[in-house]
Coordinates of C-alpha atoms and ligand atoms in Angstrom, one line a residue:
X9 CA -11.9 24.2 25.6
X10 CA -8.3 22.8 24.0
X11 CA -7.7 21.9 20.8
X12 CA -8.6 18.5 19.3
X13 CA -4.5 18.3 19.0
X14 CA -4.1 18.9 22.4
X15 CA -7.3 16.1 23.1
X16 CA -5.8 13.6 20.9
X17 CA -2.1 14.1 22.5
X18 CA -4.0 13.5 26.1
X19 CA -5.6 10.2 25.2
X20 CA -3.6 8.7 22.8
X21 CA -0.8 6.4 22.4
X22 CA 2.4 8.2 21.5
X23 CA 3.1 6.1 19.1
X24 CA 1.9 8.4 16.1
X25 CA 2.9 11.7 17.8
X26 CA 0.0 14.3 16.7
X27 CA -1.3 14.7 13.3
X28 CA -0.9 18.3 11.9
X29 CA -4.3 18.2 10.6
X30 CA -7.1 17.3 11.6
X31 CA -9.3 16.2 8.7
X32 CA -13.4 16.6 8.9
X33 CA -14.9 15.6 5.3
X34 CA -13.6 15.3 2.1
X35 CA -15.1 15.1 -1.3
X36 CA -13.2 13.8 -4.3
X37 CA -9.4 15.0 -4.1
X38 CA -10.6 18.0 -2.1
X39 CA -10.8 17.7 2.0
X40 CA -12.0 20.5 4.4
X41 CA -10.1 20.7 8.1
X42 CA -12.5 21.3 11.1
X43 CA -11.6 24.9 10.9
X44 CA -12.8 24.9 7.5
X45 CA -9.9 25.1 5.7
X46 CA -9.7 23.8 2.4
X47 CA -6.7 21.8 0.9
X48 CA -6.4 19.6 -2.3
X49 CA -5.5 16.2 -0.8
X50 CA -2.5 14.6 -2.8
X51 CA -1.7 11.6 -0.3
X52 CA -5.4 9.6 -0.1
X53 CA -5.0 8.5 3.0
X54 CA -1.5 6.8 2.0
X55 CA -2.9 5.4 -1.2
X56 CA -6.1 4.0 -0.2
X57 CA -9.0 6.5 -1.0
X58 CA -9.1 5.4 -4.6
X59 CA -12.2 7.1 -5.3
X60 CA -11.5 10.1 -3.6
X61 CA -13.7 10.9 -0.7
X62 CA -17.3 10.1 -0.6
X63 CA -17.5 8.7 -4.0
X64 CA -21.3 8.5 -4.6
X65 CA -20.8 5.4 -5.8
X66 CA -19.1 4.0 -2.9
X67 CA -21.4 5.5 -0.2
X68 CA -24.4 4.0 -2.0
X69 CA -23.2 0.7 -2.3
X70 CA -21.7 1.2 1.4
X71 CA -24.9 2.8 3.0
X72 CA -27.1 -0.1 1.7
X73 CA -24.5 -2.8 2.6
X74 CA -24.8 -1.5 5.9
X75 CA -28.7 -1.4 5.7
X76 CA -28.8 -5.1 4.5
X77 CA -26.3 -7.1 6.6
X78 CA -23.2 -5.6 7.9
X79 CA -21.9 -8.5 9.0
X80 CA -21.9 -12.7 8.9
X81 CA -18.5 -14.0 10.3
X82 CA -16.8 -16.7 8.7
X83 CA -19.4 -18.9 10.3
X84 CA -21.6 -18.0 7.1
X85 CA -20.9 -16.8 3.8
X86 CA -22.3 -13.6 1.6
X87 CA -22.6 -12.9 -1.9
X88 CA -20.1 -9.7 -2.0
X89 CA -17.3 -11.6 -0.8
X90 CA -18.2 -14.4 -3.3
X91 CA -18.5 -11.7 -6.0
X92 CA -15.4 -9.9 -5.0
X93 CA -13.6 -12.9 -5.3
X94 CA -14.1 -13.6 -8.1
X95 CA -13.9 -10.6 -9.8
X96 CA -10.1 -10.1 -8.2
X97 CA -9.3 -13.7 -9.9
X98 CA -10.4 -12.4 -13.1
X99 CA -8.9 -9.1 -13.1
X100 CA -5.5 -11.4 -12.2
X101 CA -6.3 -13.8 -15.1
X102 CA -5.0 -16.6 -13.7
X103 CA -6.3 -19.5 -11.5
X104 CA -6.4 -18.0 -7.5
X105 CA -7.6 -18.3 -4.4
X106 CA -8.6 -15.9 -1.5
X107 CA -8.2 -15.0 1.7
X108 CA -10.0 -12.0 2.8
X109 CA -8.2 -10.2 5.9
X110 CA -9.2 -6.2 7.3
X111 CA -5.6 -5.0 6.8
X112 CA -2.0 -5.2 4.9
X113 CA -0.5 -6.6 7.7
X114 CA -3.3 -9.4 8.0
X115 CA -2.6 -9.9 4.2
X116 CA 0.9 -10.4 5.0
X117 CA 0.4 -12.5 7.9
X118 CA -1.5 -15.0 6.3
X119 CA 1.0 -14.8 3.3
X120 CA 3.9 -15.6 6.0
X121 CA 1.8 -18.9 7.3
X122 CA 1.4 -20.0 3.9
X123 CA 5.2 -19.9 4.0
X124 CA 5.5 -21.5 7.4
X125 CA 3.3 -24.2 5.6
X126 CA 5.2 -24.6 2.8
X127 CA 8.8 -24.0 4.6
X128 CA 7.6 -27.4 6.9
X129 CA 6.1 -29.3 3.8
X130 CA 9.4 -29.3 1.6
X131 CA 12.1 -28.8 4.6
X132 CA 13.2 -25.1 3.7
X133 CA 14.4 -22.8 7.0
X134 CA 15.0 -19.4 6.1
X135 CA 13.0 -16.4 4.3
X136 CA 14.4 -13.7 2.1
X137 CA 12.7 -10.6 2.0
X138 CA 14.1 -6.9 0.9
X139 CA 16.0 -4.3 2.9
X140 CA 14.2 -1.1 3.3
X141 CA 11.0 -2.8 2.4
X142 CA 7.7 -2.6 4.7
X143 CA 5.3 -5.1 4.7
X144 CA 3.5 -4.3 7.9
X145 CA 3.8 -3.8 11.9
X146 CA 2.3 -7.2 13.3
X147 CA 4.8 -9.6 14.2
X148 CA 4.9 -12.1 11.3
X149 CA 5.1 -9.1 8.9
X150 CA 7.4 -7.0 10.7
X151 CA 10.3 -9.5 10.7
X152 CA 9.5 -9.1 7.1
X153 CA 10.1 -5.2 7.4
X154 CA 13.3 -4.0 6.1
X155 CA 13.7 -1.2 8.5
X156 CA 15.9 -1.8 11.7
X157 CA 14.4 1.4 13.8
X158 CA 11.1 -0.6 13.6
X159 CA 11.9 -3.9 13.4
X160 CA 15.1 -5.0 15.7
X161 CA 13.4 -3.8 19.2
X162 CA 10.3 -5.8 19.0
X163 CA 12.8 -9.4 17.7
X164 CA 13.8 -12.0 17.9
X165 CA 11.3 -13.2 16.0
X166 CA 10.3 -17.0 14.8
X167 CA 11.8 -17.5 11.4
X168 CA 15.2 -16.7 10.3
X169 CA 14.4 -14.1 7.5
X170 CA 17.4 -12.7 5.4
X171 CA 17.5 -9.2 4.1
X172 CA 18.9 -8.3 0.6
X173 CA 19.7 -5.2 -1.1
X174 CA 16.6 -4.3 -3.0
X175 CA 16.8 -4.2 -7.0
X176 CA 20.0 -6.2 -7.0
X177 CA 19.3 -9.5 -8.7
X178 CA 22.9 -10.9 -8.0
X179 CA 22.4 -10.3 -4.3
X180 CA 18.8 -12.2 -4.6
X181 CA 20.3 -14.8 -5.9
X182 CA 23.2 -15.7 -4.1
X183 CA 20.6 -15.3 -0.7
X184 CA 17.9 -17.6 -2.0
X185 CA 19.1 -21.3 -2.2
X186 CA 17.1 -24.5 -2.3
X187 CA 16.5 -24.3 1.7
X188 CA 15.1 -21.0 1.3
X189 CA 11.1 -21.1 2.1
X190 CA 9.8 -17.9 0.3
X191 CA 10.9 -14.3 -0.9
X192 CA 8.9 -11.6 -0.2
X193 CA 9.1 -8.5 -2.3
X194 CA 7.2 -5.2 -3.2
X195 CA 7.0 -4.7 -7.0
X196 CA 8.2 -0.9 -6.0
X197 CA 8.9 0.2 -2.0
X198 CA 6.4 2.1 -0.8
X199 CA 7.5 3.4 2.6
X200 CA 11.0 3.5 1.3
X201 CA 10.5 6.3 -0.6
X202 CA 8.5 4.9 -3.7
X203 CA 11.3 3.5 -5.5
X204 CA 10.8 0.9 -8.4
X205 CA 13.3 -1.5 -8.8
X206 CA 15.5 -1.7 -11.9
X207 CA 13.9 -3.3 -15.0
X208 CA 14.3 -6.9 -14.8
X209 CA 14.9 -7.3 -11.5
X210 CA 11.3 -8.5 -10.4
X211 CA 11.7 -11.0 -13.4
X212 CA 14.7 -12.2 -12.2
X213 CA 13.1 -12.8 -8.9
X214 CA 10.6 -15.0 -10.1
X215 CA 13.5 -16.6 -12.4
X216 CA 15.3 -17.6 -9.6
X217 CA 12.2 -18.2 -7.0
X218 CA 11.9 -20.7 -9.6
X219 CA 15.0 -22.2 -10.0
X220 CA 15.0 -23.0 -6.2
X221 CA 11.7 -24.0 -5.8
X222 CA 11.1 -20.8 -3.2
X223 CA 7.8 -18.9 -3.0
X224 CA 7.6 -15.5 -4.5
X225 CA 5.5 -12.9 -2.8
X226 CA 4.7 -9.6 -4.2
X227 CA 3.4 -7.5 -1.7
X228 CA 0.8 -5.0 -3.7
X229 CA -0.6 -3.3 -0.6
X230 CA 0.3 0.0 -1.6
X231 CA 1.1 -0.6 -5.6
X232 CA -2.5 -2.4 -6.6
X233 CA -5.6 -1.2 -7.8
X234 CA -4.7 1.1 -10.3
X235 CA -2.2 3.1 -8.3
X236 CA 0.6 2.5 -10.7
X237 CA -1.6 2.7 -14.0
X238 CA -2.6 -1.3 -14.2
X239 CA -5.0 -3.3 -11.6
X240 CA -1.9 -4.7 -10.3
X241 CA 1.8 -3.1 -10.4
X242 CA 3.0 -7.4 -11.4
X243 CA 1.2 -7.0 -14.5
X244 CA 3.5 -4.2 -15.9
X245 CA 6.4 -6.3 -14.9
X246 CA 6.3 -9.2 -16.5
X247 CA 5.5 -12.0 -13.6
X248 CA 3.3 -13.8 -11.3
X249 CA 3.5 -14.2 -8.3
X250 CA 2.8 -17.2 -6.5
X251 CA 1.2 -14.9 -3.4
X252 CA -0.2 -11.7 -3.8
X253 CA -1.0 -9.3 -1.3
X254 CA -3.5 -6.4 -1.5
X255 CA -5.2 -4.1 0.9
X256 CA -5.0 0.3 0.8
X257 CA -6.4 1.0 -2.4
X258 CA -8.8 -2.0 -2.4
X259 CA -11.2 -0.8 -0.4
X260 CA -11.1 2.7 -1.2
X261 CA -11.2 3.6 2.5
X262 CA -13.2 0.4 4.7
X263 CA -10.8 -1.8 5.9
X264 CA -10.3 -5.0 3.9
X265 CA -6.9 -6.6 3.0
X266 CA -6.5 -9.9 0.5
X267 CA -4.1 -12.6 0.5
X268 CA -4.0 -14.4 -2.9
X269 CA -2.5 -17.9 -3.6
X270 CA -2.1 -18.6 -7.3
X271 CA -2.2 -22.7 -8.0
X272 CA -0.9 -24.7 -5.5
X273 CA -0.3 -21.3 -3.4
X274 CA -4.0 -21.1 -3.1
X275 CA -4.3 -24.6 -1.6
X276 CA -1.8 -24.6 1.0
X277 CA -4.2 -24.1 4.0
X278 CA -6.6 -26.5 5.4
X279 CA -9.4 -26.4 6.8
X280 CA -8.8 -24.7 10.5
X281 CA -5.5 -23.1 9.6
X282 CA -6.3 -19.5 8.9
X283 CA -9.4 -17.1 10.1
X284 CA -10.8 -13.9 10.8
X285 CA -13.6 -12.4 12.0
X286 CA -14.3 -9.6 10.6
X287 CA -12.1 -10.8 7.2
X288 CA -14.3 -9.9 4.2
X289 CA -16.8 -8.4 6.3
X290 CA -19.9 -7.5 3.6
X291 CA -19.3 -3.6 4.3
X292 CA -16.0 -3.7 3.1
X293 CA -16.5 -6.3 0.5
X294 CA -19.5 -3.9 -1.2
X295 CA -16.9 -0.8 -1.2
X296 CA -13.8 -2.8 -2.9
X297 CA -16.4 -4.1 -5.3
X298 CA -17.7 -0.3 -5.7
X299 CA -13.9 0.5 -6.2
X300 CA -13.0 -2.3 -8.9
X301 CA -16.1 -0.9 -11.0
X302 CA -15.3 2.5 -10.9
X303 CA -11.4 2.9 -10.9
X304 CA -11.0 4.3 -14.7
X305 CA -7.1 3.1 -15.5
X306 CA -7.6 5.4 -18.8
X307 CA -8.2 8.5 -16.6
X308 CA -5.8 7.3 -14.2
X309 CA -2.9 7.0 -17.4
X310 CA -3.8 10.5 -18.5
X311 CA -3.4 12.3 -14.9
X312 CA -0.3 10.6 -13.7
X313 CA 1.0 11.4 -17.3
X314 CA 0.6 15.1 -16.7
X315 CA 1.5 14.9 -13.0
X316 CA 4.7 13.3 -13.9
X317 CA 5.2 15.8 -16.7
X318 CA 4.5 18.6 -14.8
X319 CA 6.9 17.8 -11.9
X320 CA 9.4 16.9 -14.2
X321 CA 9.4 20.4 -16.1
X322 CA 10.2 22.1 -12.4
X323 CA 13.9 22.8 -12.5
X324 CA 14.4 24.3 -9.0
X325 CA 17.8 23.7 -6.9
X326 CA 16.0 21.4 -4.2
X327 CA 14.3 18.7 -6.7
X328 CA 16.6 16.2 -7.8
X329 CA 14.0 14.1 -9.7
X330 CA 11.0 12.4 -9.5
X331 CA 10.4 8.8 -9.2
X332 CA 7.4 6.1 -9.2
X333 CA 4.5 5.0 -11.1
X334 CA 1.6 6.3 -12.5
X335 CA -0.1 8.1 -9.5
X336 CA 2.2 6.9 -7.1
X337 CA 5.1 9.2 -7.2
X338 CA 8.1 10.9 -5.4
X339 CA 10.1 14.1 -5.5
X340 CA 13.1 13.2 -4.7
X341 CA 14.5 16.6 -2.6
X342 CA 18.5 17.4 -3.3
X343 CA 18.3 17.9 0.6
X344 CA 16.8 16.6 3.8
X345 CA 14.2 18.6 4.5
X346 CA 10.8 16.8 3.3
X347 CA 9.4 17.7 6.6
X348 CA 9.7 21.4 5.2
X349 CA 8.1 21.1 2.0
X350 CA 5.2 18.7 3.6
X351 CA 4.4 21.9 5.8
X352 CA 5.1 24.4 3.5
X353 CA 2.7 22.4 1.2
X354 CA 0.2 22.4 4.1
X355 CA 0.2 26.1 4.3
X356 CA -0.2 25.9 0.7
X357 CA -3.2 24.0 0.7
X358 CA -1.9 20.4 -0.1
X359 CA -1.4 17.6 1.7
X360 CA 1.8 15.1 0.9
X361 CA 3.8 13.0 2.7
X362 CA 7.5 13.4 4.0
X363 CA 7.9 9.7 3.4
X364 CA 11.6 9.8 4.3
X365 CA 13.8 12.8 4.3
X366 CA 14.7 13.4 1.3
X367 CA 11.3 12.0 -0.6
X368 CA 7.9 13.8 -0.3
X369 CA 5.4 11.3 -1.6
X370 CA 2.6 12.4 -3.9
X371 CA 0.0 9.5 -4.2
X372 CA -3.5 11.5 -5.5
X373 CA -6.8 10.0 -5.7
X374 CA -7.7 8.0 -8.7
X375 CA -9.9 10.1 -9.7
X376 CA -7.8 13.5 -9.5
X377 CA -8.8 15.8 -12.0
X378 CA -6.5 17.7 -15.0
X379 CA -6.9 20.8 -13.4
X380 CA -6.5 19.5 -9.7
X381 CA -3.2 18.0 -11.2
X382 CA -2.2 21.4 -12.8
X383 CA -3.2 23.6 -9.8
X384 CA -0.5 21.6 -8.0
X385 CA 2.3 21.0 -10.1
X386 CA 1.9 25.0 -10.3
X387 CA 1.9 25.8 -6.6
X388 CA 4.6 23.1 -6.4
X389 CA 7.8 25.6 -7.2
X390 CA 7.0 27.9 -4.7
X391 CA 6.2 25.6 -2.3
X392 CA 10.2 24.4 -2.3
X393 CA 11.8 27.9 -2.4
X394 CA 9.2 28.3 0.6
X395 CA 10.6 24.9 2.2
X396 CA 14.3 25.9 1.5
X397 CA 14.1 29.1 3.8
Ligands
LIG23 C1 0.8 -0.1 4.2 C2 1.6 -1.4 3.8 C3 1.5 -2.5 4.6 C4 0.7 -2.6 5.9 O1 -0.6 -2.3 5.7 P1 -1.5 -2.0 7.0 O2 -2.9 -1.9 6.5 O3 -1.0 -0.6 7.5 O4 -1.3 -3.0 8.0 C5 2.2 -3.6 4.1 N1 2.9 -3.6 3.0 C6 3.0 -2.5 2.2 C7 3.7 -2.6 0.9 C8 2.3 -1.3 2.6 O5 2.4 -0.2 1.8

């Protein structure tokens, strides 16, 4: 009998290559491989498995979702997508709307129609949005992605979107003029390598989305739901949007994603222009509310604190420094070998991510423990003497 690897590499698309583990169960930060093999998992399923894995909590409110009614359409409503709703618009504090999607990219899709909307409405052309930034692989939000490698071969693509140097506010806002529809913007980039702009910058952005009468959209996909310390990475920065997008950590694992339009944002569709099937399915709608009650942002303070701590006391010749936000964080390698210290974490028992080559990023579950923390930032040293062999 082969291997599942050699399986998957038979039947799949080789779009994602093969996966150098293959994951059976999981509880809390801990996963077990299907050979058994424990490892402490420090990348969540790229920020999304908020609670850890199988969070009693979420597979109770999951199970009897399931049990209930899994499933309505937009043809009909339900009370957890009412409820979640609303309890999103209050964390945010402001007056919102929603639109419930099963994915970032869906979040960002319906963001970009908002801005097609609004583009026609007031006669503005062009979009800015952020080199190296990532905003999804559809089509809409892929001409939004910063990335050339991914972007250019799958182009031309419907609007004329401009790219800027991320965290330079000068750049910003010589690009964004009064025919300029909407910039879209991650409060830090994610796929980029977890790197937060510099302070002011995303309060200049809404300075000068206001000055010119353009859209701002902060893409929290990755940085919401506690990741960073706060419900939403915006908060700590000192601005609102007028579109936020959400989906990874939101869910804590089901698919759901969330476009939401503060004021006039949130009125900008009518009835007809936007849907989904599966959008804000009850399933997933029950597990984001299970998430939202059981994210602790005290416990999440305290842990990223001594992560951050702890990888900052390394002094080793292949760490340059660590960057990010509460438990979203990167070690920032003095060479190009994340791929190294990914496996050589792997053999080590923990799983990261060699999110570019020269950053290995370290997003934990929420609910990572002190001594889970600790057992890594100790293991961490040897695991980059081992990875600069
Ligand atoms: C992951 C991500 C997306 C895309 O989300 P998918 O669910 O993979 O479509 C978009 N924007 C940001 C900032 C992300 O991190």
């Amino acid at each position: 009998m082969s291997s599942l690897y050699e399986r998957f590499e038979q039947v799949f698309m080789p779009n994602y290559g093969v996966p150098p583990v293959a994951l059976a169960r999981g509880e809390g930060a801990r996963v077990w491989d299907v050979e058994g093999r424990e490892y402490l998992d420090f990348i969540a399923g790229i920020a999304v498995v908020s609670l850890g894995h199988a969070h009693p909590a979420l597979v109770e409110a999951v199970s009897k979702q399931v049990a209930t009614i899994a499933h309505t359409s937009n043809l009909f409503l339900h009370e957890p997508e009412v409820l979640l709703a609303e309890r999103l618009t209050g964390l945010l504090g402001a007056p919102a709307r929603v639109f419930f999607a099963n994915s970032g990219t869906e979040a960002n899709e319906a963001a970009y129609k908002l801005a097609v909307k609004y583009g026609k409405r007031t006669g503005r052309s062009y979009f800015v949005a952020a080199e190296n930034g990532f905003h999804g692989r559809t089509i809409g939000a892929l001409s939004l992605s910063g990335k050339k490698s991914i972007r250019d071969q799958f182009g031309p693509f419907p609007v004329d979107v401009r790219f800027v140097p991320y965290g330079d506010a000068d750049a910003l806002k010589e690009a964004v003029t009064g025919d300029c529809a909407v910039v879209f913007l991650e409060p830090t980039q994610g796929e980029a390598g977890v790197v937060p702009p510099p302070d002011g910058y995303l309060a200049a952005a809404r300075e000068i989305c206001d000055a010119t009468g353009a859209l701002l959209v902060a893409d929290e996909i990755q940085s919401a739901i506690g990741r960073t310390g706060h419900w939403f990475a915006h908060q700590a920065d000192g601005f609102t949007p007028d579109i936020l997008t959400l989906a990874k950590g939101l869910g804590g694992g089901l698919p759901i994603g969330a476009c939401v339009g503060f004021g006039e944002a949130g009125t900008l569709f009518e009835k007809g222009d936007h849907g989904s099937t599966f959008g804000g399915n009850p399933v997933s709608c029950a597990a984001a509310l299970a998430v939202l009650d059981n994210v602790d942002l005290g416990h999440v303070n305290e842990v990223a604190a001594r992560l951050r701590g702890g990888l900052e006391s390394i002094a080793h010749p292949l760490l340059k420094g660590v960057r990010g936000r509460g438990l979203w964080l990167a070690a920032v390698l003095a060479e190009p070998v994340s791929g190294k210290v990914q496996k050589a974490a792997q053999d080590a028992g923990f799983l990261v991510n060699a999110v570019q080559p020269d950053a290995v990023r370290i997003a934990p579950p929420l609910v990572v423990t002190a001594g889970q923390v600790d057992a890594f930032t100790a293991a961490f040293p040897n695991i980059l003497t081992e990875a600069s062999q």
